[in-house]
Amino acid sequence: MAAKQVTERGLVMIDLASALLCCLSLSALLSSAEKLESSLTILKEVNLRGPYLGLITVYPPEEDAFFDTGAFKPHQKHPYVDLSGRRFRVGKMGKKKVIYVRCGVGMVNAAAATQQMLDMFDVIGVVHFGIAGSINNSMSIGDVTIPKQFAQAGLWDWLKPNATIPAGDFTELDFGAYSEPSRGYNQLGSIGYSTEQFFSKWGKPNTAQRKLWFHVSKNWLELANTRLEGMVLEQCVNSSSCLTQRPKLVVGLSGATADIFLDNAAYGEFLYKTFQVSSVDMESVAVVMTSLSNGFPVIVIRGLSDQAGAQEGQNPIDLFGPLAASNAAKAVVQFVKAL
């Protein structure tokens, strides 16, 4: 009899716990629904005041540099809209209406934030900016690059030693070529670089094009070339930390993107020789692909924060990253003025 009472009491406690969890879940769901409804109401009102230019950067130091320019003026009534954990800021730069968001590191975050911006806001195009690593000896820390095109350099077929790369792959990285002695053998084998599958509103539904290069918008690139080249960039982080030469802005090189923080000189040398790219980052091609796929103009502005492993000692991104971000942000301000 006692055992039966204990069992019944236990079942009652389980039922109470289940009911409590159900109520908590329902409460959380209702709270989430209320927040979404509030955001959508604000979103509708914001879009009535559009269209906007979309601005996308990656992580806090780049965001700080952008706001430090003082060019962004938040909307007084609706300074932001929160969607799916991201804060889309509404405002102006001069007379231009803009929507700004910090997407987060990596290509998944970059693509998701770009698609969400294009889906939810009335935008006319996207300006993506931040910092990058340099793998071109003619480019220096602090310089700003506005590439004409980007490659996705992280789509690999990682193979066994002595294996043949698939016919569809663009090129091959042989690890043995970077061992000592040259052309040595190791168990890593090789990597074959594949082209990307690109879906767009201009193509056949459910049919992908195979592409290596994704070009930014030609007219925006020409505008940057005529209106930004030669602009004065910052040379010093502070009074005690300065670059040896004045940074420059270069339009029309090529960049590569992969979910890899590159701090290895040999790999950087391989990318430069094989793809003829001058900068490497972790988001740009995702923003460019997503914008082009939806039929929107796009441009990328990146400040060079380090030499991607070619420097001696520790990577200087912590020291010169803020300077590179500041120079990129100033170039963004000038570009938006020129539009």
Coordinates of C-alpha atoms in Angstrom, one line a residue:
M1 CA 0.0 0.0 0.0
A2 CA 2.8 2.4 0.9
A3 CA 4.6 1.6 -2.3
K4 CA 1.4 2.4 -4.3
Q5 CA 1.1 5.7 -2.5
V6 CA 4.7 6.6 -3.3
T7 CA 4.1 5.7 -7.0
E8 CA 1.0 7.7 -7.2
R9 CA 2.7 10.7 -5.5
G10 CA 5.5 10.4 -8.0
L11 CA 3.2 10.4 -10.9
V12 CA 1.4 13.5 -9.6
M13 CA 4.8 15.2 -9.2
I14 CA 5.7 14.3 -12.8
D15 CA 2.3 15.6 -14.0
L16 CA 2.8 18.9 -12.1
A17 CA 6.4 19.3 -13.5
S18 CA 5.1 18.6 -17.0
A19 CA 2.4 21.2 -16.6
L20 CA 4.8 23.7 -15.2
L21 CA 7.2 23.2 -18.1
C22 CA 4.3 23.5 -20.5
C23 CA 3.3 26.8 -19.0
L24 CA 6.8 28.1 -19.1
S25 CA 7.2 27.0 -22.7
L26 CA 3.9 28.6 -23.6
S27 CA 4.9 31.8 -21.8
A28 CA 8.2 31.9 -23.6
L29 CA 6.5 31.3 -26.9
L30 CA 4.0 34.1 -26.3
S31 CA 6.8 36.5 -25.3
S32 CA 8.7 35.6 -28.4
A33 CA 5.6 36.1 -30.5
E34 CA 5.0 39.5 -28.9
K35 CA 8.6 40.6 -29.6
L36 CA 8.3 39.4 -33.2
E37 CA 5.0 41.2 -33.7
S38 CA 6.5 44.4 -32.3
S39 CA 9.5 44.1 -34.6
L40 CA 7.3 43.6 -37.6
T41 CA 5.2 46.6 -36.7
I42 CA 8.3 48.8 -36.5
L43 CA 9.7 47.2 -39.7
K44 CA 6.6 48.1 -41.6
E45 CA 6.8 51.7 -40.5
V46 CA 10.5 51.8 -41.3
N47 CA 10.0 50.5 -44.8
L48 CA 7.4 53.1 -45.6
R49 CA 10.3 55.6 -45.2
G50 CA 12.6 53.7 -47.6
P51 CA 14.4 52.8 -49.7
Y52 CA 17.7 52.4 -47.9
L53 CA 21.3 51.5 -48.6
G54 CA 22.3 48.4 -46.7
L55 CA 25.6 48.4 -44.7
I56 CA 27.1 45.2 -43.3
T57 CA 30.2 44.7 -41.2
V58 CA 31.4 41.8 -39.2
Y59 CA 32.6 42.2 -35.6
P60 CA 32.7 44.9 -32.8
P61 CA 36.0 46.6 -33.6
E62 CA 34.7 47.3 -37.2
E63 CA 31.4 48.5 -35.8
D64 CA 33.2 50.8 -33.3
A65 CA 35.3 52.3 -36.1
F66 CA 32.2 52.9 -38.2
F67 CA 30.3 54.7 -35.4
D68 CA 33.4 56.7 -34.4
T69 CA 33.3 58.4 -37.8
G70 CA 30.1 60.2 -36.6
A71 CA 28.6 59.8 -40.0
F72 CA 25.7 57.5 -39.0
K73 CA 22.8 59.3 -37.4
P74 CA 20.1 57.0 -35.9
H75 CA 16.5 57.5 -36.6
Q76 CA 14.9 59.3 -33.7
K77 CA 11.7 57.2 -33.4
H78 CA 12.9 53.8 -34.6
P79 CA 16.7 53.6 -34.2
Y80 CA 16.8 49.8 -34.7
V81 CA 14.8 46.7 -35.4
D82 CA 15.7 43.4 -33.7
L83 CA 15.3 40.3 -35.9
S84 CA 16.5 36.8 -35.1
G85 CA 19.1 38.0 -32.6
R86 CA 20.6 40.7 -34.9
R87 CA 20.1 44.4 -34.4
F88 CA 19.4 46.2 -37.7
R89 CA 20.1 49.9 -37.1
V90 CA 18.0 52.5 -39.0
G91 CA 19.4 55.9 -39.8
K92 CA 21.1 58.3 -42.2
M93 CA 24.5 59.2 -43.5
G94 CA 24.2 62.7 -44.8
K95 CA 21.1 62.6 -46.9
K96 CA 21.3 58.9 -47.6
K97 CA 19.0 56.6 -45.7
V98 CA 20.8 53.5 -44.5
I99 CA 20.2 50.2 -42.7
Y100 CA 23.3 48.9 -40.8
V101 CA 23.9 45.5 -39.3
R102 CA 26.8 43.6 -37.7
C103 CA 26.5 40.1 -39.2
G104 CA 29.0 38.1 -37.1
V105 CA 32.1 36.1 -38.2
G106 CA 32.1 33.6 -41.0
M107 CA 30.2 32.9 -44.2
V108 CA 27.1 31.4 -42.7
N109 CA 26.5 34.5 -40.5
A110 CA 27.3 36.8 -43.5
A111 CA 25.0 35.1 -45.9
A112 CA 22.2 34.9 -43.3
A113 CA 22.4 38.5 -42.3
T114 CA 22.5 39.7 -45.9
Q115 CA 19.5 37.5 -47.0
Q116 CA 17.5 38.8 -44.0
M117 CA 18.3 42.4 -44.8
L118 CA 17.3 41.9 -48.4
D119 CA 14.1 40.1 -47.5
M120 CA 12.9 42.3 -44.7
F121 CA 14.0 45.8 -45.6
D122 CA 13.4 48.0 -48.6
V123 CA 17.1 48.3 -49.7
I124 CA 18.7 49.3 -53.0
G125 CA 22.0 47.6 -52.6
V126 CA 24.7 46.5 -50.1
V127 CA 28.0 47.9 -49.0
H128 CA 30.1 45.4 -47.1
F129 CA 33.1 46.5 -45.1
G130 CA 35.6 45.4 -42.5
I131 CA 39.2 44.2 -42.2
A132 CA 41.2 41.6 -44.1
G133 CA 44.6 40.0 -44.3
S134 CA 47.1 41.0 -47.1
I135 CA 48.8 38.3 -49.2
N136 CA 50.2 40.7 -51.8
N137 CA 53.6 42.2 -51.1
S138 CA 52.6 45.4 -52.9
M139 CA 49.9 46.0 -50.3
S140 CA 50.6 47.0 -46.7
I141 CA 48.9 47.1 -43.3
G142 CA 46.5 50.0 -43.2
D143 CA 45.8 50.0 -46.9
V144 CA 42.2 49.8 -48.1
T145 CA 41.3 47.4 -50.9
I146 CA 38.1 47.5 -52.9
P147 CA 38.3 44.3 -54.9
K148 CA 36.6 43.8 -58.3
Q149 CA 35.9 40.1 -57.5
F150 CA 36.0 37.3 -54.9
A151 CA 36.6 33.6 -54.9
Q152 CA 35.3 31.1 -52.4
A153 CA 38.5 29.5 -51.3
G154 CA 37.1 27.1 -48.7
L155 CA 35.2 24.7 -50.9
W156 CA 37.6 21.7 -50.8
D157 CA 37.9 18.0 -51.7
W158 CA 40.5 16.8 -49.2
L159 CA 42.2 13.8 -50.7
K160 CA 44.4 10.9 -49.8
P161 CA 48.1 11.1 -50.7
N162 CA 48.8 10.6 -54.4
A163 CA 45.1 10.7 -55.2
T164 CA 43.8 12.5 -58.4
I165 CA 41.7 15.6 -57.9
P166 CA 38.1 15.5 -59.3
A167 CA 37.8 16.8 -62.8
G168 CA 35.5 19.7 -61.7
D169 CA 38.0 21.1 -59.3
F170 CA 39.7 24.4 -60.2
T171 CA 43.2 23.8 -58.7
E172 CA 45.1 21.7 -56.2
L173 CA 47.2 22.4 -53.1
D174 CA 49.9 19.8 -52.7
F175 CA 51.1 19.9 -49.1
G176 CA 54.3 18.2 -50.0
A177 CA 55.4 21.3 -52.0
Y178 CA 55.6 23.2 -48.8
S179 CA 57.5 20.6 -46.7
E180 CA 61.3 20.4 -46.3
P181 CA 62.9 19.3 -48.6
S182 CA 60.8 20.7 -51.4
R183 CA 58.3 18.2 -52.9
G184 CA 58.5 16.1 -49.8
Y185 CA 55.8 13.5 -48.9
N186 CA 53.3 13.7 -46.0
Q187 CA 50.1 12.1 -44.9
L188 CA 48.0 15.2 -45.4
G189 CA 47.8 14.5 -49.1
S190 CA 46.3 17.4 -51.1
I191 CA 43.3 19.7 -51.4
G192 CA 41.3 20.2 -54.6
Y193 CA 39.5 23.5 -54.9
S194 CA 36.0 23.2 -56.3
T195 CA 33.8 25.9 -57.9
E196 CA 30.7 27.2 -56.1
Q197 CA 27.1 26.4 -57.0
F198 CA 25.4 29.7 -57.7
F199 CA 21.6 30.1 -57.7
S200 CA 20.2 33.4 -58.8
K201 CA 16.9 35.1 -59.9
W202 CA 18.4 35.4 -63.4
G203 CA 18.9 31.7 -63.8
K204 CA 16.6 28.7 -64.3
P205 CA 14.8 27.7 -61.1
N206 CA 16.5 24.9 -59.1
T207 CA 19.5 25.0 -61.5
A208 CA 22.9 26.1 -60.3
Q209 CA 25.7 27.7 -62.3
R210 CA 29.3 26.6 -61.5
K211 CA 31.3 29.7 -60.7
L212 CA 34.7 30.5 -59.2
W213 CA 34.6 34.3 -59.3
F214 CA 31.8 36.6 -58.0
H215 CA 32.1 40.2 -59.2
V216 CA 31.0 43.3 -57.3
S217 CA 28.8 45.7 -59.2
K218 CA 30.7 47.3 -62.1
N219 CA 29.2 50.8 -61.8
W220 CA 29.8 51.0 -58.1
L221 CA 33.4 49.9 -58.6
E222 CA 33.9 52.6 -61.2
L223 CA 32.4 55.1 -58.9
A224 CA 34.8 54.1 -56.1
N225 CA 37.7 54.3 -58.5
T226 CA 36.9 57.8 -59.6
R227 CA 35.8 59.3 -56.3
L228 CA 37.8 57.4 -53.6
E229 CA 41.2 56.6 -55.1
G230 CA 43.8 58.9 -53.6
M231 CA 41.9 59.7 -50.4
V232 CA 44.0 60.3 -47.3
L233 CA 44.0 57.5 -44.8
E234 CA 45.2 57.3 -41.2
Q235 CA 48.8 56.3 -40.6
C236 CA 48.9 56.0 -36.7
V237 CA 47.1 54.0 -34.1
N238 CA 48.2 56.5 -31.5
S239 CA 51.1 58.8 -30.9
S240 CA 53.5 55.9 -30.3
S241 CA 52.3 53.4 -32.9
C242 CA 52.5 54.5 -36.5
L243 CA 53.1 52.8 -39.8
T244 CA 56.3 53.5 -41.7
Q245 CA 54.4 54.8 -44.7
R246 CA 51.0 56.4 -45.5
P247 CA 48.4 53.8 -46.3
K248 CA 46.8 53.9 -49.8
L249 CA 43.4 52.9 -51.3
V250 CA 43.5 50.5 -54.2
V251 CA 40.5 49.6 -56.4
G252 CA 40.2 46.6 -58.7
L253 CA 42.2 43.7 -57.2
S254 CA 40.9 40.3 -56.2
G255 CA 40.0 38.8 -52.9
A256 CA 39.4 35.3 -51.5
T257 CA 37.0 34.2 -48.7
A258 CA 37.0 31.1 -46.6
D259 CA 36.0 30.1 -43.0
I260 CA 39.7 30.2 -42.1
F261 CA 41.6 32.9 -40.1
L262 CA 44.7 32.8 -42.2
D263 CA 48.0 33.3 -40.3
N264 CA 50.3 31.1 -42.4
A265 CA 52.7 32.6 -45.0
A266 CA 53.1 29.5 -47.1
Y267 CA 49.3 29.1 -47.6
G268 CA 49.0 32.8 -48.3
E269 CA 51.7 32.5 -51.0
F270 CA 49.8 29.6 -52.5
L271 CA 46.6 31.6 -52.7
Y272 CA 48.4 34.6 -54.2
K273 CA 50.2 32.6 -56.9
T274 CA 47.2 30.3 -57.7
F275 CA 44.2 32.7 -57.6
Q276 CA 46.1 36.0 -57.9
V277 CA 44.2 37.3 -54.9
S278 CA 45.6 40.1 -52.8
S279 CA 43.4 39.9 -49.7
V280 CA 41.7 37.2 -47.6
D281 CA 38.8 37.4 -45.2
M282 CA 35.9 35.2 -43.9
E283 CA 32.7 36.9 -45.1
S284 CA 33.0 38.9 -48.3
V285 CA 32.1 36.3 -50.9
A286 CA 29.0 35.3 -48.9
V287 CA 27.7 38.8 -48.9
V288 CA 28.5 39.3 -52.6
M289 CA 27.0 35.9 -53.7
T290 CA 23.8 36.6 -51.7
S291 CA 23.4 40.1 -53.0
L292 CA 24.0 39.0 -56.6
S293 CA 21.7 36.0 -56.2
N294 CA 18.9 38.3 -55.3
G295 CA 19.7 40.9 -58.0
F296 CA 21.1 43.7 -55.8
P297 CA 24.2 45.8 -56.4
V298 CA 27.1 45.2 -54.0
I299 CA 30.6 46.4 -53.2
V300 CA 33.2 45.4 -50.6
I301 CA 35.6 47.8 -48.8
R302 CA 38.3 46.1 -46.6
G303 CA 41.1 47.6 -44.6
L304 CA 44.3 45.4 -44.3
S305 CA 45.0 44.6 -40.7
D306 CA 47.9 42.1 -41.1
Q307 CA 50.0 40.1 -43.5
A308 CA 48.2 36.8 -43.0
G309 CA 51.2 35.1 -41.4
A310 CA 54.0 36.7 -43.5
Q311 CA 55.0 39.0 -40.6
E312 CA 57.6 38.1 -38.0
G313 CA 56.4 37.2 -34.6
Q314 CA 52.8 37.6 -33.4
N315 CA 50.0 38.6 -35.8
P316 CA 49.6 42.4 -35.5
I317 CA 45.8 42.3 -35.9
D318 CA 45.2 43.4 -32.3
L319 CA 47.5 46.4 -32.8
F320 CA 46.6 47.5 -36.3
G321 CA 43.1 46.0 -36.7
P322 CA 41.5 49.2 -35.3
L323 CA 43.5 51.3 -37.7
A324 CA 42.5 49.2 -40.7
A325 CA 38.9 49.2 -39.6
S326 CA 39.0 53.0 -39.2
N327 CA 40.4 53.5 -42.7
A328 CA 37.8 51.1 -44.2
A329 CA 35.0 53.0 -42.4
K330 CA 36.2 56.3 -43.7
A331 CA 36.3 54.9 -47.2
V332 CA 32.7 53.7 -46.7
V333 CA 31.6 57.2 -45.6
Q334 CA 33.2 58.7 -48.7
F335 CA 31.6 56.1 -51.0
V336 CA 28.1 56.6 -49.5
K337 CA 28.5 60.4 -50.1
A338 CA 29.5 59.7 -53.7
L339 CA 26.5 57.5 -54.5

